[in-house]
Amino acid sequence: MPTLELLPEDFSPTERQRGLDVMRNYEGRLIEGAGPEFDRAYGALWEEFGEKGELESRAVLLDDLAGPRPRNGGVVRYHLMSFHEGEQLVGIRDVFSVCFPSRKFCYVLLSHSLVMPQWRRSGVATLIRAAPAAA
């Protein structure tokens, strides 16, 4: 599972030091397809957002993870990121990016952000806010 590498410049100036401090305690992971990591992250997102009609089906998101898709001169990609303390899932972020290589420009569409209840106010949200920059 690829590690999500956050750089100092990925954090807003007001959160940079906190983010760098918090990064020492948690690991970010890029989820690239079906498997136990996807199942854990999707299950947590479904529990929070699914019944509210705010989450695509498992099949749709797995299809989105299958790879980038060309669209209107750009490339659309879905990114699913999880954060862990050891093996404990503590947070999730998912986003879509639309990049236009010829224009050297990307849009990032923020989808879901979830910090597991027992890790709220731990600083994990700082990492989740910075994660789209790494995507």
PDB file of C-alpha atoms in Angstrom:
ATOM      1  CA  MET A   1       0.000   0.000   0.000  1.00  0.00           C
ATOM      2  CA  PRO A   2       1.572   3.304  -1.041  1.00  0.00           C
ATOM      3  CA  THR A   3       2.229   5.818   1.702  1.00  0.00           C
ATOM      4  CA  LEU A   4       0.712   9.288   1.416  1.00  0.00           C
ATOM      5  CA  GLU A   5       3.600  11.729   1.704  1.00  0.00           C
ATOM      6  CA  LEU A   6       2.649  15.161   3.036  1.00  0.00           C
ATOM      7  CA  LEU A   7       5.162  17.975   2.606  1.00  0.00           C
ATOM      8  CA  PRO A   8       5.392  21.147   4.700  1.00  0.00           C
ATOM      9  CA  GLU A   9       3.991  23.186   1.812  1.00  0.00           C
ATOM     10  CA  ASP A  10       0.884  20.950   1.699  1.00  0.00           C
ATOM     11  CA  PHE A  11      -0.313  22.547   4.940  1.00  0.00           C
ATOM     12  CA  SER A  12      -1.794  26.014   5.220  1.00  0.00           C
ATOM     13  CA  PRO A  13       0.637  28.455   6.851  1.00  0.00           C
ATOM     14  CA  THR A  14      -1.460  28.570  10.028  1.00  0.00           C
ATOM     15  CA  GLU A  15      -1.501  24.757  10.327  1.00  0.00           C
ATOM     16  CA  ARG A  16       1.990  23.931   9.099  1.00  0.00           C
ATOM     17  CA  GLN A  17       3.690  23.389  12.456  1.00  0.00           C
ATOM     18  CA  ARG A  18       0.754  21.462  13.913  1.00  0.00           C
ATOM     19  CA  GLY A  19       0.605  19.312  10.777  1.00  0.00           C
ATOM     20  CA  LEU A  20       4.309  18.516  10.915  1.00  0.00           C
ATOM     21  CA  ASP A  21       4.024  17.615  14.604  1.00  0.00           C
ATOM     22  CA  VAL A  22       0.933  15.435  14.081  1.00  0.00           C
ATOM     23  CA  MET A  23       2.446  13.645  11.067  1.00  0.00           C
ATOM     24  CA  ARG A  24       4.869  11.892  13.412  1.00  0.00           C
ATOM     25  CA  ASN A  25       1.987  10.019  15.053  1.00  0.00           C
ATOM     26  CA  TYR A  26      -0.019   8.886  12.028  1.00  0.00           C
ATOM     27  CA  GLU A  27       0.512   7.215   8.683  1.00  0.00           C
ATOM     28  CA  GLY A  28      -1.343   8.235   5.533  1.00  0.00           C
ATOM     29  CA  ARG A  29      -2.050   5.605   2.890  1.00  0.00           C
ATOM     30  CA  LEU A  30      -3.237   5.808  -0.709  1.00  0.00           C
ATOM     31  CA  ILE A  31      -5.867   3.189  -1.432  1.00  0.00           C
ATOM     32  CA  GLU A  32      -5.645   2.087  -5.035  1.00  0.00           C
ATOM     33  CA  GLY A  33      -8.248  -0.644  -5.396  1.00  0.00           C
ATOM     34  CA  ALA A  34     -10.201  -3.501  -3.862  1.00  0.00           C
ATOM     35  CA  GLY A  35      -8.926  -5.140  -0.712  1.00  0.00           C
ATOM     36  CA  PRO A  36      -9.080  -4.901   3.060  1.00  0.00           C
ATOM     37  CA  GLU A  37      -7.959  -1.238   3.147  1.00  0.00           C
ATOM     38  CA  PHE A  38     -10.702  -0.233   0.721  1.00  0.00           C
ATOM     39  CA  ASP A  39     -13.268  -2.257   2.653  1.00  0.00           C
ATOM     40  CA  ARG A  40     -12.351  -0.600   5.972  1.00  0.00           C
ATOM     41  CA  ALA A  41     -12.354   2.916   4.546  1.00  0.00           C
ATOM     42  CA  TYR A  42     -15.524   2.416   2.511  1.00  0.00           C
ATOM     43  CA  GLY A  43     -17.293   0.809   5.477  1.00  0.00           C
ATOM     44  CA  ALA A  44     -16.513   3.801   7.697  1.00  0.00           C
ATOM     45  CA  LEU A  45     -17.597   6.263   5.006  1.00  0.00           C
ATOM     46  CA  TRP A  46     -20.793   4.286   4.408  1.00  0.00           C
ATOM     47  CA  GLU A  47     -21.615   4.267   8.118  1.00  0.00           C
ATOM     48  CA  GLU A  48     -21.299   8.061   8.239  1.00  0.00           C
ATOM     49  CA  PHE A  49     -22.625   9.100   4.820  1.00  0.00           C
ATOM     50  CA  GLY A  50     -24.331   6.153   3.117  1.00  0.00           C
ATOM     51  CA  GLU A  51     -27.734   6.204   4.779  1.00  0.00           C
ATOM     52  CA  LYS A  52     -27.898   9.951   4.098  1.00  0.00           C
ATOM     53  CA  GLY A  53     -27.513   9.303   0.361  1.00  0.00           C
ATOM     54  CA  GLU A  54     -24.163  11.131   0.347  1.00  0.00           C
ATOM     55  CA  LEU A  55     -21.893   8.332  -0.891  1.00  0.00           C
ATOM     56  CA  GLU A  56     -21.600   6.464  -4.170  1.00  0.00           C
ATOM     57  CA  SER A  57     -21.933   2.688  -4.147  1.00  0.00           C
ATOM     58  CA  ARG A  58     -18.948   0.466  -3.475  1.00  0.00           C
ATOM     59  CA  ALA A  59     -18.932  -0.671  -7.128  1.00  0.00           C
ATOM     60  CA  VAL A  60     -18.913   2.903  -8.452  1.00  0.00           C
ATOM     61  CA  LEU A  61     -15.994   3.979  -6.243  1.00  0.00           C
ATOM     62  CA  LEU A  62     -13.999   0.847  -7.052  1.00  0.00           C
ATOM     63  CA  ASP A  63     -14.536   1.620 -10.730  1.00  0.00           C
ATOM     64  CA  ASP A  64     -13.392   5.208 -10.111  1.00  0.00           C
ATOM     65  CA  LEU A  65     -10.217   3.881  -8.445  1.00  0.00           C
ATOM     66  CA  ALA A  66      -9.463   1.775 -11.533  1.00  0.00           C
ATOM     67  CA  GLY A  67      -7.584   4.639 -13.097  1.00  0.00           C
ATOM     68  CA  PRO A  68      -7.648   8.047 -14.670  1.00  0.00           C
ATOM     69  CA  ARG A  69     -10.253   8.857 -17.297  1.00  0.00           C
ATOM     70  CA  PRO A  70      -9.939  11.405 -20.087  1.00  0.00           C
ATOM     71  CA  ARG A  71     -12.622  14.086 -20.081  1.00  0.00           C
ATOM     72  CA  ASN A  72     -12.915  17.342 -22.051  1.00  0.00           C
ATOM     73  CA  GLY A  73      -9.159  17.632 -22.580  1.00  0.00           C
ATOM     74  CA  GLY A  74      -8.423  16.789 -18.955  1.00  0.00           C
ATOM     75  CA  VAL A  75      -7.843  13.709 -16.865  1.00  0.00           C
ATOM     76  CA  VAL A  76     -10.240  12.800 -14.028  1.00  0.00           C
ATOM     77  CA  ARG A  77      -9.021  10.683 -11.161  1.00  0.00           C
ATOM     78  CA  TYR A  78     -10.491   9.522  -7.847  1.00  0.00           C
ATOM     79  CA  HIS A  79      -8.244   9.445  -4.775  1.00  0.00           C
ATOM     80  CA  LEU A  80      -9.066   7.586  -1.548  1.00  0.00           C
ATOM     81  CA  MET A  81      -6.750   8.197   1.389  1.00  0.00           C
ATOM     82  CA  SER A  82      -6.783   6.696   4.867  1.00  0.00           C
ATOM     83  CA  PHE A  83      -4.943   7.657   8.023  1.00  0.00           C
ATOM     84  CA  HIS A  84      -3.794   5.214  10.679  1.00  0.00           C
ATOM     85  CA  GLU A  85      -2.301   5.024  14.132  1.00  0.00           C
ATOM     86  CA  GLY A  86      -0.574   1.679  13.851  1.00  0.00           C
ATOM     87  CA  GLU A  87      -3.246  -0.473  12.225  1.00  0.00           C
ATOM     88  CA  GLN A  88      -6.142   1.531  13.689  1.00  0.00           C
ATOM     89  CA  LEU A  89      -8.112   3.519  11.105  1.00  0.00           C
ATOM     90  CA  VAL A  90      -8.377   7.100  12.391  1.00  0.00           C
ATOM     91  CA  GLY A  91      -9.489   9.118   9.349  1.00  0.00           C
ATOM     92  CA  ILE A  92     -10.436   9.098   5.679  1.00  0.00           C
ATOM     93  CA  ARG A  93     -10.415  11.647   2.857  1.00  0.00           C
ATOM     94  CA  ASP A  94     -11.575  11.176  -0.713  1.00  0.00           C
ATOM     95  CA  VAL A  95     -11.364  13.621  -3.583  1.00  0.00           C
ATOM     96  CA  PHE A  96     -11.619  13.806  -7.343  1.00  0.00           C
ATOM     97  CA  SER A  97      -8.982  15.654  -9.319  1.00  0.00           C
ATOM     98  CA  VAL A  98      -9.396  17.003 -12.829  1.00  0.00           C
ATOM     99  CA  CYS A  99      -6.051  17.894 -14.371  1.00  0.00           C
ATOM    100  CA  PHE A 100      -5.342  19.624 -17.645  1.00  0.00           C
ATOM    101  CA  PRO A 101      -1.702  18.778 -18.444  1.00  0.00           C
ATOM    102  CA  SER A 102      -1.524  21.099 -21.438  1.00  0.00           C
ATOM    103  CA  ARG A 103      -2.554  24.024 -19.219  1.00  0.00           C
ATOM    104  CA  LYS A 104      -0.598  22.798 -16.175  1.00  0.00           C
ATOM    105  CA  PHE A 105      -3.721  23.224 -14.088  1.00  0.00           C
ATOM    106  CA  CYS A 106      -5.785  20.979 -11.776  1.00  0.00           C
ATOM    107  CA  TYR A 107      -9.062  21.242  -9.944  1.00  0.00           C
ATOM    108  CA  VAL A 108      -9.586  19.195  -6.804  1.00  0.00           C
ATOM    109  CA  LEU A 109     -13.169  18.388  -5.882  1.00  0.00           C
ATOM    110  CA  LEU A 110     -13.446  17.607  -2.169  1.00  0.00           C
ATOM    111  CA  SER A 111     -15.781  14.699  -1.477  1.00  0.00           C
ATOM    112  CA  HIS A 112     -15.686  13.284   2.053  1.00  0.00           C
ATOM    113  CA  SER A 113     -13.670  13.980   5.164  1.00  0.00           C
ATOM    114  CA  LEU A 114     -14.043  11.770   8.228  1.00  0.00           C
ATOM    115  CA  VAL A 115     -12.171  11.640  11.512  1.00  0.00           C
ATOM    116  CA  MET A 116     -13.197   8.657  13.604  1.00  0.00           C
ATOM    117  CA  PRO A 117     -14.903   9.891  16.797  1.00  0.00           C
ATOM    118  CA  GLN A 118     -12.224   8.809  19.270  1.00  0.00           C
ATOM    119  CA  TRP A 119      -9.558  10.746  17.275  1.00  0.00           C
ATOM    120  CA  ARG A 120     -11.384  14.031  16.979  1.00  0.00           C
ATOM    121  CA  ARG A 121      -9.357  16.933  18.361  1.00  0.00           C
ATOM    122  CA  SER A 122      -6.181  14.839  17.968  1.00  0.00           C
ATOM    123  CA  GLY A 123      -4.843  16.749  14.964  1.00  0.00           C
ATOM    124  CA  VAL A 124      -5.862  14.127  12.397  1.00  0.00           C
ATOM    125  CA  ALA A 125      -8.137  16.707  10.742  1.00  0.00           C
ATOM    126  CA  THR A 126      -5.044  18.807  10.005  1.00  0.00           C
ATOM    127  CA  LEU A 127      -3.675  15.916   7.951  1.00  0.00           C
ATOM    128  CA  ILE A 128      -7.009  15.340   6.246  1.00  0.00           C
ATOM    129  CA  ARG A 129      -7.216  18.996   5.203  1.00  0.00           C
ATOM    130  CA  ALA A 130      -3.708  18.809   3.682  1.00  0.00           C
ATOM    131  CA  ALA A 131      -4.191  15.432   1.970  1.00  0.00           C
ATOM    132  CA  PRO A 132      -5.758  16.752  -1.276  1.00  0.00           C
ATOM    133  CA  ALA A 133      -2.524  18.627  -2.011  1.00  0.00           C
ATOM    134  CA  ALA A 134      -0.645  15.328  -1.951  1.00  0.00           C
ATOM    135  CA  ALA A 135      -3.178  13.701  -4.283  1.00  0.00           C
TER     136      ALA A 135
END
